[in-house]
PDB file of C-alpha atoms in Angstrom:
ATOM      1  CA  MET A   1      -2.168 113.453 -49.171  1.00 47.00           C
ATOM      2  CA  ASP A   2      -4.364 115.902 -51.254  1.00 52.00           C
ATOM      3  CA  LYS A   3      -6.557 113.264 -54.297  1.00 53.00           C
ATOM      4  CA  THR A   4      -4.551 115.413 -57.166  1.00 48.00           C
ATOM      5  CA  SER A   5      -0.884 114.198 -55.306  1.00 55.00           C
ATOM      6  CA  ASN A   6      -2.457 110.779 -54.747  1.00 58.00           C
ATOM      7  CA  ASN A   7      -3.546 109.871 -58.285  1.00 56.00           C
ATOM      8  CA  GLN A   8      -0.038 111.387 -60.049  1.00 58.00           C
ATOM      9  CA  ASN A   9       1.675 109.273 -57.900  1.00 53.00           C
ATOM     10  CA  GLU A  10      -0.501 106.294 -57.882  1.00 50.00           C
ATOM     11  CA  LYS A  11       0.775 105.734 -62.215  1.00 63.00           C
ATOM     12  CA  GLN A  12       4.722 106.789 -60.451  1.00 73.00           C
ATOM     13  CA  ASN A  13       4.315 104.107 -57.787  1.00 80.00           C
ATOM     14  CA  VAL A  14       1.734 101.427 -57.912  1.00 84.00           C
ATOM     15  CA  GLY A  15       3.869  98.587 -56.031  1.00 90.00           C
ATOM     16  CA  SER A  16       4.027 100.895 -52.555  1.00 92.00           C
ATOM     17  CA  SER A  17       1.293  99.991 -50.131  1.00 93.00           C
ATOM     18  CA  GLU A  18      -0.049 103.550 -49.982  1.00 94.00           C
ATOM     19  CA  ASN A  19      -0.912 103.633 -53.254  1.00 95.00           C
ATOM     20  CA  GLN A  20      -1.999  99.592 -52.597  1.00 96.00           C
ATOM     21  CA  ILE A  21      -4.752 100.703 -49.853  1.00 96.00           C
ATOM     22  CA  SER A  22      -5.644 103.827 -51.868  1.00 95.00           C
ATOM     23  CA  ILE A  23      -6.773 101.679 -54.738  1.00 96.00           C
ATOM     24  CA  PHE A  24      -8.241  98.501 -52.644  1.00 97.00           C
ATOM     25  CA  SER A  25     -10.245 101.929 -50.860  1.00 97.00           C
ATOM     26  CA  LYS A  26     -11.607 102.885 -54.184  1.00 97.00           C
ATOM     27  CA  ARG A  27     -12.945  99.314 -55.156  1.00 98.00           C
ATOM     28  CA  ILE A  28     -14.112  99.037 -52.486  1.00 98.00           C
ATOM     29  CA  LYS A  29     -16.321 101.876 -52.560  1.00 97.00           C
ATOM     30  CA  ASN A  30     -17.425 100.907 -55.701  1.00 98.00           C
ATOM     31  CA  LEU A  31     -18.662  97.449 -54.946  1.00 98.00           C
ATOM     32  CA  THR A  32     -20.714  98.828 -51.525  1.00 98.00           C
ATOM     33  CA  GLU A  33     -22.524 100.952 -54.302  1.00 98.00           C
ATOM     34  CA  HIS A  34     -23.073  98.568 -56.164  1.00 98.00           C
ATOM     35  CA  LEU A  35     -24.213  96.178 -53.199  1.00 98.00           C
ATOM     36  CA  LYS A  36     -26.661  98.455 -52.176  1.00 97.00           C
ATOM     37  CA  SER A  37     -28.734  98.059 -55.282  1.00 97.00           C
ATOM     38  CA  ASN A  38     -28.017  94.130 -56.163  1.00 97.00           C
ATOM     39  CA  LYS A  39     -28.597  92.359 -52.658  1.00 96.00           C
ATOM     40  CA  LYS A  40     -28.587  89.854 -53.760  1.00 97.00           C
ATOM     41  CA  ASP A  41     -24.591  89.612 -55.521  1.00 97.00           C
ATOM     42  CA  HIS A  42     -23.366  87.362 -53.324  1.00 98.00           C
ATOM     43  CA  ASN A  43     -20.041  86.545 -55.342  1.00 98.00           C
ATOM     44  CA  THR A  44     -19.493  90.746 -55.526  1.00 98.00           C
ATOM     45  CA  ARG A  45     -20.469  90.629 -51.346  1.00 98.00           C
ATOM     46  CA  ARG A  46     -16.886  87.913 -51.605  1.00 98.00           C
ATOM     47  CA  GLY A  47     -14.916  89.685 -53.779  1.00 98.00           C
ATOM     48  CA  LEU A  48     -15.635  92.649 -51.575  1.00 98.00           C
ATOM     49  CA  MET A  49     -14.794  90.985 -48.420  1.00 98.00           C
ATOM     50  CA  LYS A  50     -11.744  89.776 -50.045  1.00 98.00           C
ATOM     51  CA  LEU A  51     -10.852  92.689 -51.128  1.00 98.00           C
ATOM     52  CA  VAL A  52     -11.544  94.092 -47.563  1.00 98.00           C
ATOM     53  CA  GLY A  53      -8.920  91.769 -46.239  1.00 98.00           C
ATOM     54  CA  LYS A  54      -6.729  92.802 -48.235  1.00 98.00           C
ATOM     55  CA  ARG A  55      -6.507  95.945 -47.304  1.00 97.00           C
ATOM     56  CA  LYS A  56      -6.613  95.210 -43.577  1.00 97.00           C
ATOM     57  CA  LYS A  57      -3.475  93.126 -43.865  1.00 97.00           C
ATOM     58  CA  LEU A  58      -1.975  96.361 -45.849  1.00 97.00           C
ATOM     59  CA  LEU A  59      -2.760  98.515 -42.905  1.00 97.00           C
ATOM     60  CA  SER A  60      -1.321  96.274 -40.321  1.00 97.00           C
ATOM     61  CA  TYR A  61       1.689  96.387 -42.925  1.00 97.00           C
ATOM     62  CA  LEU A  62       2.497  99.945 -43.008  1.00 96.00           C
ATOM     63  CA  LYS A  63       1.725  99.881 -38.888  1.00 96.00           C
ATOM     64  CA  SER A  64       3.689  98.634 -38.076  1.00 97.00           C
ATOM     65  CA  LYS A  65       6.780  99.808 -41.139  1.00 96.00           C
ATOM     66  CA  SER A  66       5.997 103.148 -40.448  1.00 95.00           C
ATOM     67  CA  ASN A  67       3.607 104.140 -38.096  1.00 95.00           C
ATOM     68  CA  GLU A  68       3.349 107.293 -39.399  1.00 96.00           C
ATOM     69  CA  ARG A  69       2.726 106.670 -42.739  1.00 95.00           C
ATOM     70  CA  TYR A  70      -0.227 104.540 -41.351  1.00 96.00           C
ATOM     71  CA  GLU A  71      -1.665 107.722 -39.326  1.00 96.00           C
ATOM     72  CA  SER A  72      -1.413 109.848 -42.683  1.00 95.00           C
ATOM     73  CA  ILE A  73      -3.362 107.393 -44.996  1.00 96.00           C
ATOM     74  CA  ILE A  74      -6.125 106.753 -42.323  1.00 96.00           C
ATOM     75  CA  LYS A  75      -6.613 110.424 -42.257  1.00 96.00           C
ATOM     76  CA  SER A  76      -6.453 111.258 -46.204  1.00 95.00           C
ATOM     77  CA  LEU A  77      -8.845 108.390 -47.136  1.00 95.00           C
ATOM     78  CA  GLY A  78     -10.892 109.215 -43.814  1.00 95.00           C
ATOM     79  CA  LEU A  79     -10.910 105.556 -42.684  1.00 93.00           C
ATOM     80  CA  ARG A  80     -11.742 104.241 -38.848  1.00 85.00           C
ATOM     81  CA  ARG A  81      -8.843 102.664 -36.824  1.00 72.00           C
TER      82      ARG A  81
END
């Protein structure tokens, strides 16, 4: 999945697991950058942890349903396993 097809696909099918994981990853990246400059923002840190948990659950669901799609999304987003 390259970035352009990913963005086009998000507009068409936002409910797919891959797109939800991609959206969560973007939000996690943004919140991480925010927390680097606002270390005492505990409410945002809590929201970040909730997002990480949701993404983890979606990744485990995707792995149980289709290992190929799981491997593809891991590689395209550069996530650790």
